[in-house]
Short mmCIF file of C-alpha atoms in Angstrom, two decimals:
data_model
loop_
_atom_site.label_atom_id
_atom_site.label_comp_id
_atom_site.label_asym_id
_atom_site.label_seq_id
_atom_site.Cartn_x
_atom_site.Cartn_y
_atom_site.Cartn_z
CA UNK A 1 18.86 199.56 151.49
CA UNK A 2 20.19 196.07 150.80
CA UNK A 3 17.60 193.43 149.94
CA UNK A 4 18.18 189.71 150.30
CA UNK A 5 17.27 187.04 147.80
CA UNK A 6 17.74 183.32 147.44
CA UNK A 7 20.12 181.68 144.96
CA UNK A 8 18.79 178.64 143.09
CA UNK A 9 21.64 176.33 142.10
CA UNK A 10 20.93 174.41 138.90
CA UNK A 11 24.18 172.50 139.44
CA UNK A 12 23.05 170.93 142.70
CA UNK A 13 19.28 170.54 142.49
CA UNK A 14 16.65 169.05 140.20
CA UNK A 15 13.93 171.19 138.60
CA UNK A 16 11.34 170.06 141.15
CA UNK A 17 13.68 170.87 144.04
CA UNK A 18 14.40 174.32 142.62
CA UNK A 19 10.69 175.10 142.41
CA UNK A 20 10.14 173.98 145.99
CA UNK A 21 13.04 176.15 147.14
CA UNK A 22 11.52 179.14 145.36
CA UNK A 23 8.26 178.58 147.22
CA UNK A 24 10.03 178.25 150.57
CA UNK A 25 12.18 181.30 149.87
CA UNK A 26 9.14 183.52 149.50
CA UNK A 27 7.60 182.14 152.69
CA UNK A 28 10.83 182.81 154.58
CA UNK A 29 10.91 186.46 153.53
CA UNK A 30 13.43 186.52 150.70
CA UNK A 31 12.43 189.19 148.19
CA UNK A 32 14.23 188.07 145.02
CA UNK A 33 15.37 184.92 143.26
CA UNK A 34 18.55 184.30 141.29
CA UNK A 35 19.29 181.18 139.29
CA UNK A 36 22.46 179.76 137.75
CA UNK A 37 22.79 178.70 134.11
CA UNK A 38 24.95 175.62 133.54
CA UNK A 39 25.27 172.86 130.98
CA UNK A 40 27.40 170.80 133.39
CA UNK A 41 27.66 170.80 137.17
CA UNK A 42 31.06 171.61 138.64
CA UNK A 43 31.50 167.99 139.76
CA UNK A 44 29.68 164.69 139.74
CA UNK A 45 28.58 165.00 143.37
CA UNK A 46 26.40 168.01 142.53
CA UNK A 47 24.77 165.86 139.90
CA UNK A 48 22.27 168.20 138.20
CA UNK A 49 22.09 170.66 135.33
CA UNK A 50 18.57 171.43 134.08
CA UNK A 51 17.95 173.89 131.25
CA UNK A 52 17.58 177.19 133.05
CA UNK A 53 15.05 178.71 130.65
CA UNK A 54 12.60 175.87 131.23
CA UNK A 55 12.96 176.30 134.98
CA UNK A 56 12.37 180.05 134.69
CA UNK A 57 9.18 179.35 132.77
CA UNK A 58 7.98 177.16 135.61
CA UNK A 59 9.04 179.74 138.21
CA UNK A 60 6.99 182.38 136.43
CA UNK A 61 3.83 180.40 137.16
CA UNK A 62 4.79 179.67 140.76
CA UNK A 63 5.99 182.92 142.29
CA UNK A 64 5.76 186.67 141.88
CA UNK A 65 9.34 187.26 143.03
CA UNK A 66 11.74 188.89 140.55
CA UNK A 67 14.06 186.37 138.88
CA UNK A 68 17.62 187.04 137.65
CA UNK A 69 20.02 184.73 135.83
CA UNK A 70 23.34 184.70 137.71
CA UNK A 71 24.61 184.35 135.15
CA UNK A 72 24.08 183.20 131.59
CA UNK A 73 26.69 183.32 128.83
CA UNK A 74 25.22 184.60 125.54
CA UNK A 75 28.38 184.21 123.48
CA UNK A 76 29.34 180.61 122.65
CA UNK A 77 26.93 177.81 123.54
CA UNK A 78 23.93 180.02 122.72
CA UNK A 79 23.94 182.75 120.07
CA UNK A 80 22.90 186.15 121.49
CA UNK A 81 19.84 186.18 119.23
CA UNK A 82 18.64 182.93 120.81
CA UNK A 83 19.46 184.17 124.31
CA UNK A 84 17.52 187.35 123.57
CA UNK A 85 14.43 185.33 122.63
CA UNK A 86 14.70 183.25 125.81
CA UNK A 87 15.15 186.35 127.97
CA UNK A 88 12.30 188.22 126.30
CA UNK A 89 9.95 185.27 126.79
CA UNK A 90 10.99 185.10 130.45
CA UNK A 91 10.18 188.80 130.79
CA UNK A 92 6.73 188.25 129.29
CA UNK A 93 6.00 185.25 131.51
CA UNK A 94 7.08 187.11 134.67
CA UNK A 95 5.22 190.30 133.72
CA UNK A 96 8.49 192.21 133.55
CA UNK A 97 10.05 190.82 136.72
CA UNK A 98 12.91 189.05 134.91
CA UNK A 99 16.44 190.50 134.76
CA UNK A 100 19.16 189.10 132.52
CA UNK A 101 22.50 188.58 134.23
CA UNK A 102 25.29 187.81 131.77
CA UNK A 103 28.99 186.99 131.90
CA UNK A 104 31.93 185.87 129.81
CA UNK A 105 31.31 182.24 130.75
CA UNK A 106 33.30 179.17 131.70
CA UNK A 107 34.83 176.53 129.46
CA UNK A 108 32.95 173.98 131.59
CA UNK A 109 29.71 174.95 129.87
CA UNK A 110 30.76 176.64 126.66
CA UNK A 111 33.15 174.04 125.16
CA UNK A 112 30.45 171.47 124.41
CA UNK A 113 30.01 172.33 120.72
CA UNK A 114 33.74 172.11 120.06
CA UNK A 115 34.44 175.84 120.02
CA UNK A 116 37.87 177.06 121.08
CA UNK A 117 37.96 178.77 124.47
CA UNK A 118 39.32 182.31 124.01
CA UNK A 119 41.20 184.46 126.55
CA UNK A 120 39.36 186.98 128.71
CA UNK A 121 39.98 189.96 126.44
CA UNK A 122 38.34 188.23 123.48
CA UNK A 123 35.49 186.95 125.63
CA UNK A 124 34.86 190.48 126.91
CA UNK A 125 34.67 191.77 123.33
CA UNK A 126 32.30 188.93 122.45
CA UNK A 127 30.07 189.79 125.42
CA UNK A 128 30.05 193.47 124.45
CA UNK A 129 28.86 192.63 120.95
CA UNK A 130 26.37 190.05 122.24
CA UNK A 131 24.77 192.63 124.56
CA UNK A 132 24.53 195.05 121.64
CA UNK A 133 22.73 192.44 119.52
CA UNK A 134 20.34 191.53 122.34
CA UNK A 135 19.45 195.15 123.07
CA UNK A 136 18.62 195.69 119.41
CA UNK A 137 16.36 192.65 119.43
CA UNK A 138 14.67 193.69 122.69
CA UNK A 139 13.12 196.64 120.82
CA UNK A 140 10.91 194.19 118.92
CA UNK A 141 12.04 195.69 115.63
CA UNK A 142 13.60 193.72 112.75
CA UNK A 143 17.33 193.46 113.40
CA UNK A 144 20.24 192.77 111.11
CA UNK A 145 23.76 192.74 112.48
CA UNK A 146 27.11 191.82 110.99
CA UNK A 147 29.86 192.18 113.52
CA UNK A 148 33.19 190.69 114.46
CA UNK A 149 31.68 187.66 116.18
CA UNK A 150 27.95 187.51 115.40
CA UNK A 151 25.53 187.81 112.54
CA UNK A 152 21.79 188.34 112.76
CA UNK A 153 19.78 188.45 109.54
CA UNK A 154 16.36 190.08 109.68
CA UNK A 155 15.72 188.68 113.15
CA UNK A 156 12.75 189.93 115.12
CA UNK A 157 11.27 189.14 118.52
CA UNK A 158 7.51 189.05 118.13
CA UNK A 159 7.16 188.77 121.91
CA UNK A 160 9.59 191.45 123.10
CA UNK A 161 10.27 192.10 126.79
CA UNK A 162 7.75 193.85 129.01
CA UNK A 163 9.23 197.32 129.40
CA UNK A 164 12.97 197.69 129.74
CA UNK A 165 14.78 194.39 130.35
CA UNK A 166 17.82 195.15 132.54
CA UNK A 167 21.09 193.47 131.56
CA UNK A 168 23.43 192.95 134.51
CA UNK A 169 27.07 192.08 133.80
CA UNK A 170 29.15 189.89 136.10
CA UNK A 171 32.82 190.14 136.92
CA UNK A 172 35.42 189.54 139.59
CA UNK A 173 38.16 192.09 138.88
CA UNK A 174 38.67 195.74 137.93
CA UNK A 175 38.52 195.18 134.15
CA UNK A 176 35.25 193.29 134.46
CA UNK A 177 33.81 195.98 136.76
CA UNK A 178 34.66 198.64 134.19
CA UNK A 179 33.10 196.54 131.43
CA UNK A 180 29.93 196.16 133.50
CA UNK A 181 29.76 199.92 134.00
CA UNK A 182 30.16 200.51 130.27
CA UNK A 183 27.71 197.98 128.79
CA UNK A 184 25.48 196.88 131.67
CA UNK A 185 22.53 198.17 133.66
CA UNK A 186 24.06 196.70 136.82
CA UNK A 187 27.03 194.78 138.19
CA UNK A 188 27.11 191.21 139.51
CA UNK A 189 30.00 189.98 141.63
CA UNK A 190 30.55 187.56 144.51
CA UNK A 191 32.39 188.79 147.59
CA UNK A 192 31.66 192.09 149.35
CA UNK A 193 34.64 193.94 147.89
CA UNK A 194 34.05 197.65 148.44
CA UNK A 195 36.97 198.58 146.15
CA UNK A 196 35.40 196.68 143.26
CA UNK A 197 32.07 198.42 143.82
CA UNK A 198 33.86 201.78 143.79
CA UNK A 199 35.63 200.86 140.55
CA UNK A 200 32.28 200.05 138.98
CA UNK A 201 30.68 203.29 140.13
CA UNK A 202 33.62 205.51 139.13
CA UNK A 203 33.69 203.88 135.67
CA UNK A 204 30.10 204.94 135.01
CA UNK A 205 28.06 202.64 137.22
CA UNK A 206 26.85 205.24 139.69
CA UNK A 207 23.13 204.76 140.22
CA UNK A 208 23.16 201.24 138.78
CA UNK A 209 22.46 198.27 141.09
CA UNK A 210 25.21 196.04 142.46
CA UNK A 211 24.39 192.38 143.15
CA UNK A 212 26.42 189.91 145.20
CA UNK A 213 26.08 186.42 146.55
CA UNK A 214 27.36 183.94 149.07
CA UNK A 215 26.92 180.24 149.74
CA UNK A 216 26.45 178.91 153.26
CA UNK A 217 25.66 175.56 154.81
CA UNK A 218 23.20 175.78 157.67
CA UNK A 219 23.03 172.75 159.96
CA UNK A 220 23.00 171.96 163.67
CA UNK A 221 26.21 169.91 163.30
CA UNK A 222 28.90 172.30 162.10
CA UNK A 223 31.41 169.56 161.33
CA UNK A 224 28.86 167.74 159.19
CA UNK A 225 28.05 170.99 157.39
CA UNK A 226 31.74 171.47 156.62
CA UNK A 227 31.89 167.95 155.21
CA UNK A 228 28.82 168.66 153.09
CA UNK A 229 30.44 171.73 151.55
CA UNK A 230 33.70 169.87 151.01
CA UNK A 231 31.83 167.10 149.19
CA UNK A 232 29.57 169.28 147.06
CA UNK A 233 31.30 172.62 146.49
CA UNK A 234 35.09 172.35 146.93
CA UNK A 235 35.42 174.19 143.61
CA UNK A 236 34.38 177.40 145.39
CA UNK A 237 37.85 177.52 146.91
CA UNK A 238 39.88 176.97 143.75
CA UNK A 239 42.24 179.88 143.04
CA UNK A 240 42.78 182.11 140.04
CA UNK A 241 41.16 181.45 136.69
CA UNK A 242 40.63 177.71 137.09
CA UNK A 243 36.86 178.18 137.23
CA UNK A 244 36.95 179.78 133.80
CA UNK A 245 39.35 177.45 131.98
CA UNK A 246 38.82 173.86 133.21
CA UNK A 247 36.57 172.09 130.68
CA UNK A 248 34.92 169.14 132.46
CA UNK A 249 33.53 168.17 135.87
CA UNK A 250 36.29 165.57 136.10
CA UNK A 251 38.94 168.28 135.78
CA UNK A 252 37.28 170.17 138.63
CA UNK A 253 37.21 167.03 140.74
CA UNK A 254 40.93 166.57 140.19
CA UNK A 255 41.73 170.20 141.00
CA UNK A 256 39.48 170.11 144.07
CA UNK A 257 41.65 167.41 145.61
CA UNK A 258 43.80 170.36 146.71
CA UNK A 259 40.94 171.69 148.85
CA UNK A 260 40.83 170.44 152.45
CA UNK A 261 38.01 170.41 154.98
CA UNK A 262 39.96 172.93 157.04
CA UNK A 263 40.05 175.30 154.07
CA UNK A 264 36.27 174.96 153.82
CA UNK A 265 35.83 175.58 157.56
CA UNK A 266 37.93 178.74 157.30
CA UNK A 267 36.17 180.13 154.22
CA UNK A 268 32.49 179.08 154.26
CA UNK A 269 29.89 179.87 156.91
CA UNK A 270 28.75 176.52 158.28
CA UNK A 271 26.51 175.65 161.21
CA UNK A 272 23.65 177.29 163.08
CA UNK A 273 25.30 180.26 164.81
CA UNK A 274 23.10 183.20 163.83
CA UNK A 275 25.85 185.71 164.57
CA UNK A 276 28.18 183.99 162.12
CA UNK A 277 25.57 184.13 159.38
CA UNK A 278 24.90 187.79 160.10
CA UNK A 279 28.62 188.52 160.09
CA UNK A 280 28.86 186.93 156.64
CA UNK A 281 26.13 189.15 155.21
CA UNK A 282 26.81 192.46 156.96
CA UNK A 283 29.89 193.34 154.84
CA UNK A 284 27.67 193.36 151.75
CA UNK A 285 25.50 195.99 153.43
CA UNK A 286 28.55 198.05 154.38
CA UNK A 287 29.88 197.83 150.81
CA UNK A 288 26.56 199.27 149.52
CA UNK A 289 25.33 196.22 147.64
CA UNK A 290 21.74 196.57 146.48
CA UNK A 291 20.88 192.87 146.37
CA UNK A 292 22.54 189.89 148.05
CA UNK A 293 21.68 186.29 147.19
CA UNK A 294 22.22 183.51 149.71
CA UNK A 295 22.47 179.89 148.61
CA UNK A 296 22.16 176.93 150.97
CA UNK A 297 24.50 174.04 150.20
CA UNK A 298 23.19 170.55 150.83
CA UNK A 299 19.84 168.82 151.28
CA UNK A 300 18.47 170.52 154.41
CA UNK A 301 16.67 173.32 152.63
CA UNK A 302 13.68 173.44 154.97
CA UNK A 303 15.92 173.84 158.00
CA UNK A 304 17.79 176.66 156.28
CA UNK A 305 14.65 178.55 155.30
CA UNK A 306 13.17 178.18 158.77
CA UNK A 307 16.41 179.46 160.33
CA UNK A 308 16.77 182.42 157.97
CA UNK A 309 13.10 183.33 158.14
CA UNK A 310 13.06 183.22 161.93
CA UNK A 311 16.56 184.27 162.98
CA UNK A 312 18.51 185.99 160.20
CA UNK A 313 16.31 188.02 157.85
CA UNK A 314 14.37 189.83 160.62
CA UNK A 315 17.64 191.04 162.14
CA UNK A 316 19.02 192.15 158.78
CA UNK A 317 15.88 194.19 158.16
CA UNK A 318 15.73 195.63 161.68
#
């Protein structure tokens, strides 16, 4: 059965706003939380970018809902040994309810220390090795590793995770789905692509959870909701690998000039028509996703949670 969680966007909201959304999400009936990990927002209009591990620490004292990073990159900006410590501490603070979602990253966040941005094949190899290092450290035993990309010298986590800490791997194409099946405990993707889910399961992911997500903009005025999405999240409609290779918010702003309000209206669920929101989520159920995370774009979070708690979630669970 598909469960529905709420997506906390560190790019768009301040730490205090994220905590309030987590509280409202639980009241509305969402059963899980996911949170993004960014050093920069996608554009200046979004205007936020708190350190995700600090926010997770605060969430652990606020809610008993499971929390998953969607996703963090443990390969460039943060060494996998440091990411492992952050994830293990999050597991301890949440009494084992934390799951680590990882991916190959975006230049937007990972270029900040001056590192070159490698092609996907190299990034996939880096992620594979990073996951190996983190799993060794999660045992709580002293770990030394000398690999192609990373070195760990007698590193040990004195506060290891509570139980097994699942590592979910994100991806948006067949190669990434196969990688997730090989090195991950689950698969994270975006759209409800049944073929991609099948690729993951055939490659060794059968029995492992599949997570997806979608952004919407609830509001009584559909045209205003479309304008809100166009102002805050036009990058969602950029094609190809731009999301992975553009290095600064300004570059995304320039590329997003190609995105029109009509493109947003055609691609993003906006407004207060309950049937449209249900129609957006139902394909995830049909594609056998285990968890689906919904993110509300824009400032009217209370209206969204009231609408989903009253009109949408009860019908999805019926």
